[in-house]
């Protein structure tokens, strides 16, 4: 990252009304500016300089101006358009450096697999397209420091996602993630091999710690983004009076997330699916306010937290999850949605997007993750017609 050291002297940026000396006590603003930048002394009553000396002075001033302008420009990039130059050093940035940029979109893969399937790729790609000015981070448990920068080229999804200037793929190191949170003690005591739902429980814990430390939005890897989420502090209602933990967003160090981490440890029961996830979010939200049913497409407000209508992310509820993989006479518009949760937990990876099937999921891929969809078509073509690649 760019480190800038400003060197200045008191009053050196004050402009004078005239370039002429006043009673021999004041110096021109040009002289003060040049002295500040290049430390060149300016005499009170300098003799007339030659044309060459005056030209050299002008060149020095221009160079100083360009130097300062360049620094200010890079600072403006950091604050508003950081990803216009970050890709040059993308592979050398640490998770800490990227996360501290703020407003990250975070995905987690807590299985050991190293090849993100198409739905994961689509989720990350769609977020990268919708949130082009924000870091999109995929943390992978199966990745290590040794393999992070030496990924097998046969993993097509890695090259696909890494080609996007605001996508970063990092190893998920839980002990580091849980440092300075209530979850560290729990993590040091738990035995993953004895946990019935470790993949889900470890993901539930990791997302809380990351959002607490750095802020931003967490999304499950089966969530396809379709438009920006305008709220900063929000939970997603899966249905009336019940919160999901598959999508949520908060600024760093928000009290609600800290309280969730404390409750995670206090009422831990890894044998009950969802006890550390949606049930945790719901019971903590109920401690703040009285939850009521949703009417229409309005959102609810609970103190400083927006409790977003089920239509925002769950217009197709989980009992009807298979409708994403069916052909619709008329595709829904999802005008009231920010993203769509495809319920991969219910699917168990049995139903997939098939090129040419005309299902709703295929249409979503075409629209919101076209690069993933194109890769899907090519893989299907090579699988069905292996001689096609040789002929090409």
mmCIF file of C-alpha atoms in Angstrom, residues 29-305:
data_model
loop_
_atom_site.group_PDB
_atom_site.id
_atom_site.type_symbol
_atom_site.label_atom_id
_atom_site.label_comp_id
_atom_site.label_asym_id
_atom_site.label_seq_id
_atom_site.Cartn_x
_atom_site.Cartn_y
_atom_site.Cartn_z
ATOM 1 C CA UNK A 29 4.277 32.191 -2.003
ATOM 2 C CA UNK A 30 6.281 30.657 -4.810
ATOM 3 C CA UNK A 31 9.434 30.816 -2.766
ATOM 4 C CA UNK A 32 7.688 29.315 0.261
ATOM 5 C CA UNK A 33 6.163 26.485 -1.835
ATOM 6 C CA UNK A 34 9.456 25.582 -3.479
ATOM 7 C CA UNK A 35 11.312 25.666 -0.167
ATOM 8 C CA UNK A 36 8.798 23.308 1.376
ATOM 9 C CA UNK A 37 9.102 20.732 -1.397
ATOM 10 C CA UNK A 38 12.727 20.911 -2.563
ATOM 11 C CA UNK A 39 14.283 22.772 0.372
ATOM 12 C CA UNK A 40 15.806 25.427 -1.928
ATOM 13 C CA UNK A 41 16.649 28.665 -0.080
ATOM 14 C CA UNK A 42 15.243 31.964 -1.296
ATOM 15 C CA UNK A 43 17.083 35.174 -0.548
ATOM 16 C CA UNK A 44 15.158 38.309 0.269
ATOM 17 C CA UNK A 45 16.827 40.434 -2.358
ATOM 18 C CA UNK A 46 18.005 37.956 -4.956
ATOM 19 C CA UNK A 47 19.828 39.487 -7.943
ATOM 20 C CA UNK A 48 18.359 39.201 -11.371
ATOM 21 C CA UNK A 49 18.769 35.666 -12.564
ATOM 22 C CA UNK A 50 19.742 34.602 -16.025
ATOM 23 C CA UNK A 51 17.130 33.199 -18.388
ATOM 24 C CA UNK A 52 18.548 29.691 -17.802
ATOM 25 C CA UNK A 53 18.202 29.988 -14.021
ATOM 26 C CA UNK A 54 14.623 31.238 -14.298
ATOM 27 C CA UNK A 55 13.767 28.368 -16.637
ATOM 28 C CA UNK A 56 15.300 25.869 -14.181
ATOM 29 C CA UNK A 57 13.188 27.331 -11.372
ATOM 30 C CA UNK A 58 10.015 26.966 -13.448
ATOM 31 C CA UNK A 59 10.876 23.364 -14.237
ATOM 32 C CA UNK A 60 11.430 22.660 -10.528
ATOM 33 C CA UNK A 61 8.064 24.160 -9.655
ATOM 34 C CA UNK A 62 6.324 22.127 -12.363
ATOM 35 C CA UNK A 63 7.977 18.913 -11.174
ATOM 36 C CA UNK A 64 6.934 19.615 -7.597
ATOM 37 C CA UNK A 65 3.397 20.309 -8.715
ATOM 38 C CA UNK A 66 3.278 17.030 -10.657
ATOM 39 C CA UNK A 67 4.668 15.146 -7.653
ATOM 40 C CA UNK A 68 2.026 16.493 -5.275
ATOM 41 C CA UNK A 69 -0.731 15.998 -7.848
ATOM 42 C CA UNK A 70 0.329 12.379 -8.302
ATOM 43 C CA UNK A 71 0.138 11.715 -4.578
ATOM 44 C CA UNK A 72 -3.283 13.344 -4.304
ATOM 45 C CA UNK A 73 -4.469 11.315 -7.287
ATOM 46 C CA UNK A 74 -3.368 8.028 -5.729
ATOM 47 C CA UNK A 75 -5.058 8.976 -2.457
ATOM 48 C CA UNK A 76 -8.269 9.651 -4.383
ATOM 49 C CA UNK A 77 -7.952 6.206 -5.963
ATOM 50 C CA UNK A 78 -7.684 4.631 -2.536
ATOM 51 C CA UNK A 79 -10.821 6.351 -1.325
ATOM 52 C CA UNK A 80 -13.005 6.067 -4.388
ATOM 53 C CA UNK A 81 -11.683 3.762 -7.056
ATOM 54 C CA UNK A 82 -9.077 1.588 -5.423
ATOM 55 C CA UNK A 83 -9.509 -1.331 -7.792
ATOM 56 C CA UNK A 84 -8.430 0.648 -10.824
ATOM 57 C CA UNK A 85 -4.814 -0.037 -9.843
ATOM 58 C CA UNK A 86 -4.864 -2.741 -7.152
ATOM 59 C CA UNK A 87 -4.760 -5.734 -9.558
ATOM 60 C CA UNK A 88 -1.082 -5.076 -10.282
ATOM 61 C CA UNK A 89 -0.268 -6.308 -6.775
ATOM 62 C CA UNK A 90 -3.432 -8.329 -6.174
ATOM 63 C CA UNK A 91 -1.610 -11.590 -5.439
ATOM 64 C CA UNK A 92 0.691 -9.927 -2.906
ATOM 65 C CA UNK A 93 -1.986 -8.401 -0.697
ATOM 66 C CA UNK A 94 -2.821 -10.077 2.607
ATOM 67 C CA UNK A 95 -6.370 -10.691 3.865
ATOM 68 C CA UNK A 96 -5.795 -8.000 6.502
ATOM 69 C CA UNK A 97 -4.836 -5.411 3.881
ATOM 70 C CA UNK A 98 -7.856 -6.144 1.703
ATOM 71 C CA UNK A 99 -10.345 -6.373 4.575
ATOM 72 C CA UNK A 100 -9.226 -3.068 6.071
ATOM 73 C CA UNK A 101 -10.161 -1.342 2.820
ATOM 74 C CA UNK A 102 -13.689 -1.740 4.168
ATOM 75 C CA UNK A 103 -17.093 -2.819 2.889
ATOM 76 C CA UNK A 104 -15.946 -6.231 1.723
ATOM 77 C CA UNK A 105 -18.342 -8.870 0.403
ATOM 78 C CA UNK A 106 -17.280 -12.084 2.133
ATOM 79 C CA UNK A 107 -17.847 -15.688 1.052
ATOM 80 C CA UNK A 108 -16.711 -18.792 2.959
ATOM 81 C CA UNK A 109 -15.895 -22.314 1.808
ATOM 82 C CA UNK A 110 -15.410 -24.435 4.943
ATOM 83 C CA UNK A 111 -15.129 -27.782 3.161
ATOM 84 C CA UNK A 112 -11.733 -29.001 2.007
ATOM 85 C CA UNK A 113 -12.561 -28.839 -1.702
ATOM 86 C CA UNK A 114 -10.273 -26.734 -3.857
ATOM 87 C CA UNK A 115 -12.356 -26.452 -7.031
ATOM 88 C CA UNK A 116 -15.308 -24.077 -6.547
ATOM 89 C CA UNK A 117 -18.366 -25.594 -8.297
ATOM 90 C CA UNK A 118 -20.324 -23.469 -10.808
ATOM 91 C CA UNK A 119 -22.819 -22.173 -8.229
ATOM 92 C CA UNK A 120 -20.007 -20.885 -5.995
ATOM 93 C CA UNK A 121 -18.316 -19.322 -9.007
ATOM 94 C CA UNK A 122 -21.598 -17.718 -10.067
ATOM 95 C CA UNK A 123 -22.206 -16.297 -6.591
ATOM 96 C CA UNK A 124 -18.753 -14.711 -6.423
ATOM 97 C CA UNK A 125 -18.862 -13.456 -10.016
ATOM 98 C CA UNK A 126 -22.305 -11.904 -9.634
ATOM 99 C CA UNK A 127 -21.173 -10.051 -6.501
ATOM 100 C CA UNK A 128 -18.042 -8.836 -8.294
ATOM 101 C CA UNK A 129 -20.188 -7.417 -11.085
ATOM 102 C CA UNK A 130 -22.793 -5.803 -8.835
ATOM 103 C CA UNK A 131 -20.261 -4.379 -6.327
ATOM 104 C CA UNK A 132 -17.451 -3.316 -8.635
ATOM 105 C CA UNK A 133 -16.012 -0.797 -6.171
ATOM 106 C CA UNK A 134 -15.812 -3.250 -3.250
ATOM 107 C CA UNK A 135 -13.468 -6.159 -2.450
ATOM 108 C CA UNK A 136 -15.058 -9.582 -3.044
ATOM 109 C CA UNK A 137 -13.284 -12.165 -0.886
ATOM 110 C CA UNK A 138 -13.602 -15.954 -1.045
ATOM 111 C CA UNK A 139 -12.034 -17.661 1.980
ATOM 112 C CA UNK A 140 -11.326 -21.363 1.414
ATOM 113 C CA UNK A 141 -10.577 -23.845 4.188
ATOM 114 C CA UNK A 142 -8.800 -26.239 1.819
ATOM 115 C CA UNK A 143 -6.355 -23.576 0.725
ATOM 116 C CA UNK A 144 -3.040 -23.153 2.557
ATOM 117 C CA UNK A 145 -0.337 -20.511 2.447
ATOM 118 C CA UNK A 146 1.762 -22.868 0.334
ATOM 119 C CA UNK A 147 -0.947 -23.389 -2.280
ATOM 120 C CA UNK A 148 -2.482 -19.909 -2.213
ATOM 121 C CA UNK A 149 -0.157 -18.505 -4.870
ATOM 122 C CA UNK A 150 0.534 -21.718 -6.742
ATOM 123 C CA UNK A 151 -2.933 -22.889 -7.728
ATOM 124 C CA UNK A 152 -3.291 -25.797 -10.103
ATOM 125 C CA UNK A 153 -4.181 -24.492 -13.549
ATOM 126 C CA UNK A 154 -6.685 -27.339 -13.953
ATOM 127 C CA UNK A 155 -8.930 -25.490 -11.504
ATOM 128 C CA UNK A 156 -10.782 -23.405 -14.064
ATOM 129 C CA UNK A 157 -12.826 -21.515 -11.473
ATOM 130 C CA UNK A 158 -9.680 -20.068 -9.903
ATOM 131 C CA UNK A 159 -8.468 -18.512 -13.113
ATOM 132 C CA UNK A 160 -12.008 -17.372 -13.915
ATOM 133 C CA UNK A 161 -12.491 -15.606 -10.574
ATOM 134 C CA UNK A 162 -8.918 -14.356 -10.249
ATOM 135 C CA UNK A 163 -9.237 -12.552 -13.563
ATOM 136 C CA UNK A 164 -11.747 -10.173 -11.945
ATOM 137 C CA UNK A 165 -9.952 -7.145 -10.570
ATOM 138 C CA UNK A 166 -11.889 -6.973 -7.277
ATOM 139 C CA UNK A 167 -11.961 -10.710 -6.429
ATOM 140 C CA UNK A 168 -9.511 -12.128 -3.874
ATOM 141 C CA UNK A 169 -9.125 -15.780 -2.842
ATOM 142 C CA UNK A 170 -7.474 -16.444 0.530
ATOM 143 C CA UNK A 171 -6.907 -19.404 2.867
ATOM 144 C CA UNK A 172 -9.363 -19.554 5.775
ATOM 145 C CA UNK A 173 -7.266 -19.702 8.944
ATOM 146 C CA UNK A 174 -9.794 -19.964 11.734
ATOM 147 C CA UNK A 175 -7.453 -19.518 14.671
ATOM 148 C CA UNK A 176 -6.353 -16.194 13.207
ATOM 149 C CA UNK A 177 -9.929 -15.185 12.423
ATOM 150 C CA UNK A 178 -11.093 -15.892 15.999
ATOM 151 C CA UNK A 179 -8.315 -13.910 17.690
ATOM 152 C CA UNK A 180 -9.627 -11.144 19.983
ATOM 153 C CA UNK A 181 -13.192 -12.489 19.889
ATOM 154 C CA UNK A 182 -15.243 -14.600 22.335
ATOM 155 C CA UNK A 183 -15.042 -17.447 19.806
ATOM 156 C CA UNK A 184 -11.333 -18.187 20.343
ATOM 157 C CA UNK A 185 -11.883 -20.027 23.637
ATOM 158 C CA UNK A 186 -14.654 -22.104 22.055
ATOM 159 C CA UNK A 187 -12.464 -22.926 19.054
ATOM 160 C CA UNK A 188 -9.564 -24.039 21.253
ATOM 161 C CA UNK A 189 -11.830 -26.421 23.170
ATOM 162 C CA UNK A 190 -13.994 -27.894 20.409
ATOM 163 C CA UNK A 191 -13.004 -31.151 18.670
ATOM 164 C CA UNK A 192 -14.001 -30.879 14.987
ATOM 165 C CA UNK A 193 -13.898 -34.644 14.403
ATOM 166 C CA UNK A 194 -16.578 -35.098 17.057
ATOM 167 C CA UNK A 195 -18.854 -32.384 15.691
ATOM 168 C CA UNK A 196 -21.896 -33.529 13.729
ATOM 169 C CA UNK A 197 -22.240 -30.283 11.725
ATOM 170 C CA UNK A 198 -18.693 -28.947 11.789
ATOM 171 C CA UNK A 199 -18.725 -27.573 8.226
ATOM 172 C CA UNK A 200 -21.789 -25.454 9.049
ATOM 173 C CA UNK A 201 -20.856 -24.570 12.625
ATOM 174 C CA UNK A 202 -17.337 -23.426 11.697
ATOM 175 C CA UNK A 203 -18.825 -21.313 8.911
ATOM 176 C CA UNK A 204 -21.375 -19.775 11.305
ATOM 177 C CA UNK A 205 -18.571 -18.779 13.674
ATOM 178 C CA UNK A 206 -16.167 -17.517 11.005
ATOM 179 C CA UNK A 207 -18.689 -15.188 9.384
ATOM 180 C CA UNK A 208 -19.498 -13.561 12.725
ATOM 181 C CA UNK A 209 -15.825 -12.965 13.564
ATOM 182 C CA UNK A 210 -14.964 -11.535 10.142
ATOM 183 C CA UNK A 211 -17.908 -9.130 10.050
ATOM 184 C CA UNK A 212 -17.235 -8.084 13.637
ATOM 185 C CA UNK A 213 -13.595 -7.278 12.930
ATOM 186 C CA UNK A 214 -13.858 -5.673 9.514
ATOM 187 C CA UNK A 215 -17.481 -4.979 8.670
ATOM 188 C CA UNK A 216 -19.094 -5.535 5.279
ATOM 189 C CA UNK A 217 -21.586 -8.070 3.950
ATOM 190 C CA UNK A 218 -21.498 -11.825 4.362
ATOM 191 C CA UNK A 219 -23.145 -14.025 1.712
ATOM 192 C CA UNK A 220 -23.527 -17.786 1.395
ATOM 193 C CA UNK A 221 -21.911 -19.322 -1.679
ATOM 194 C CA UNK A 222 -25.321 -20.111 -3.186
ATOM 195 C CA UNK A 223 -26.481 -16.478 -3.269
ATOM 196 C CA UNK A 224 -26.676 -14.746 -6.662
ATOM 197 C CA UNK A 225 -26.506 -10.945 -6.460
ATOM 198 C CA UNK A 226 -28.819 -9.027 -8.768
ATOM 199 C CA UNK A 227 -28.649 -5.435 -7.442
ATOM 200 C CA UNK A 228 -26.824 -3.557 -4.631
ATOM 201 C CA UNK A 229 -28.086 -3.801 -1.064
ATOM 202 C CA UNK A 230 -28.626 -0.207 0.133
ATOM 203 C CA UNK A 231 -28.619 -0.915 3.886
ATOM 204 C CA UNK A 232 -25.431 -1.083 5.948
ATOM 205 C CA UNK A 233 -26.744 -2.762 9.120
ATOM 206 C CA UNK A 234 -29.226 -5.474 8.201
ATOM 207 C CA UNK A 235 -30.466 -9.003 8.722
ATOM 208 C CA UNK A 236 -32.381 -10.986 6.096
ATOM 209 C CA UNK A 237 -35.776 -12.355 7.073
ATOM 210 C CA UNK A 238 -36.235 -15.876 5.768
ATOM 211 C CA UNK A 239 -39.886 -15.630 6.738
ATOM 212 C CA UNK A 240 -41.925 -13.572 9.211
ATOM 213 C CA UNK A 241 -40.306 -13.473 12.650
ATOM 214 C CA UNK A 242 -37.375 -15.631 11.559
ATOM 215 C CA UNK A 243 -33.941 -14.434 10.465
ATOM 216 C CA UNK A 244 -31.482 -16.096 8.134
ATOM 217 C CA UNK A 245 -27.733 -15.898 8.673
ATOM 218 C CA UNK A 246 -27.002 -16.627 5.002
ATOM 219 C CA UNK A 247 -26.867 -12.904 4.219
ATOM 220 C CA UNK A 248 -26.232 -10.079 6.663
ATOM 221 C CA UNK A 249 -24.238 -6.884 6.829
ATOM 222 C CA UNK A 250 -22.878 -4.631 9.582
ATOM 223 C CA UNK A 251 -20.131 -2.056 10.093
ATOM 224 C CA UNK A 252 -17.087 -3.204 12.038
ATOM 225 C CA UNK A 253 -17.409 -3.640 15.801
ATOM 226 C CA UNK A 254 -21.189 -3.539 15.840
ATOM 227 C CA UNK A 255 -22.568 -4.504 19.241
ATOM 228 C CA UNK A 256 -25.159 -6.893 17.808
ATOM 229 C CA UNK A 257 -22.465 -9.098 16.257
ATOM 230 C CA UNK A 258 -20.434 -9.099 19.475
ATOM 231 C CA UNK A 259 -23.520 -10.183 21.408
ATOM 232 C CA UNK A 260 -24.121 -12.927 18.839
ATOM 233 C CA UNK A 261 -20.589 -14.253 19.353
ATOM 234 C CA UNK A 262 -21.057 -14.316 23.130
ATOM 235 C CA UNK A 263 -24.378 -16.133 22.761
ATOM 236 C CA UNK A 264 -22.773 -18.530 20.270
ATOM 237 C CA UNK A 265 -20.414 -19.701 23.023
ATOM 238 C CA UNK A 266 -22.885 -19.495 25.896
ATOM 239 C CA UNK A 267 -25.579 -21.604 24.200
ATOM 240 C CA UNK A 268 -23.427 -23.736 21.963
ATOM 241 C CA UNK A 269 -24.948 -26.997 20.761
ATOM 242 C CA UNK A 270 -23.364 -28.314 17.584
ATOM 243 C CA UNK A 271 -25.776 -31.250 17.379
ATOM 244 C CA UNK A 272 -28.739 -29.013 16.501
ATOM 245 C CA UNK A 273 -28.494 -27.796 12.920
ATOM 246 C CA UNK A 274 -28.930 -24.020 12.745
ATOM 247 C CA UNK A 275 -28.569 -23.457 16.488
ATOM 248 C CA UNK A 276 -25.428 -21.372 15.874
ATOM 249 C CA UNK A 277 -26.804 -19.828 12.679
ATOM 250 C CA UNK A 278 -30.348 -18.690 11.853
ATOM 251 C CA UNK A 279 -31.699 -19.658 15.286
ATOM 252 C CA UNK A 280 -28.920 -17.628 16.904
ATOM 253 C CA UNK A 281 -29.669 -14.547 14.797
ATOM 254 C CA UNK A 282 -33.390 -14.870 15.458
ATOM 255 C CA UNK A 283 -33.150 -15.240 19.236
ATOM 256 C CA UNK A 284 -30.708 -12.313 19.463
ATOM 257 C CA UNK A 285 -32.978 -10.106 17.352
ATOM 258 C CA UNK A 286 -35.907 -10.981 19.605
ATOM 259 C CA UNK A 287 -33.993 -9.617 22.593
ATOM 260 C CA UNK A 288 -34.000 -6.196 20.921
ATOM 261 C CA UNK A 289 -37.561 -5.879 19.706
ATOM 262 C CA UNK A 290 -40.910 -7.583 19.255
ATOM 263 C CA UNK A 291 -40.945 -9.222 15.817
ATOM 264 C CA UNK A 292 -44.178 -9.017 13.821
ATOM 265 C CA UNK A 293 -45.409 -10.455 10.534
ATOM 266 C CA UNK A 294 -44.435 -8.814 7.264
ATOM 267 C CA UNK A 295 -47.176 -7.194 5.233
ATOM 268 C CA UNK A 296 -46.533 -6.690 1.526
ATOM 269 C CA UNK A 297 -42.945 -5.823 0.668
ATOM 270 C CA UNK A 298 -42.116 -3.450 3.538
ATOM 271 C CA UNK A 299 -38.997 -3.881 5.660
ATOM 272 C CA UNK A 300 -38.945 -3.752 9.442
ATOM 273 C CA UNK A 301 -36.664 -1.717 11.662
ATOM 274 C CA UNK A 302 -35.307 -3.007 14.970
ATOM 275 C CA UNK A 303 -33.416 -0.226 16.766
ATOM 276 C CA UNK A 304 -30.513 0.488 14.363
ATOM 277 C CA UNK A 305 -30.893 -2.774 12.403
#
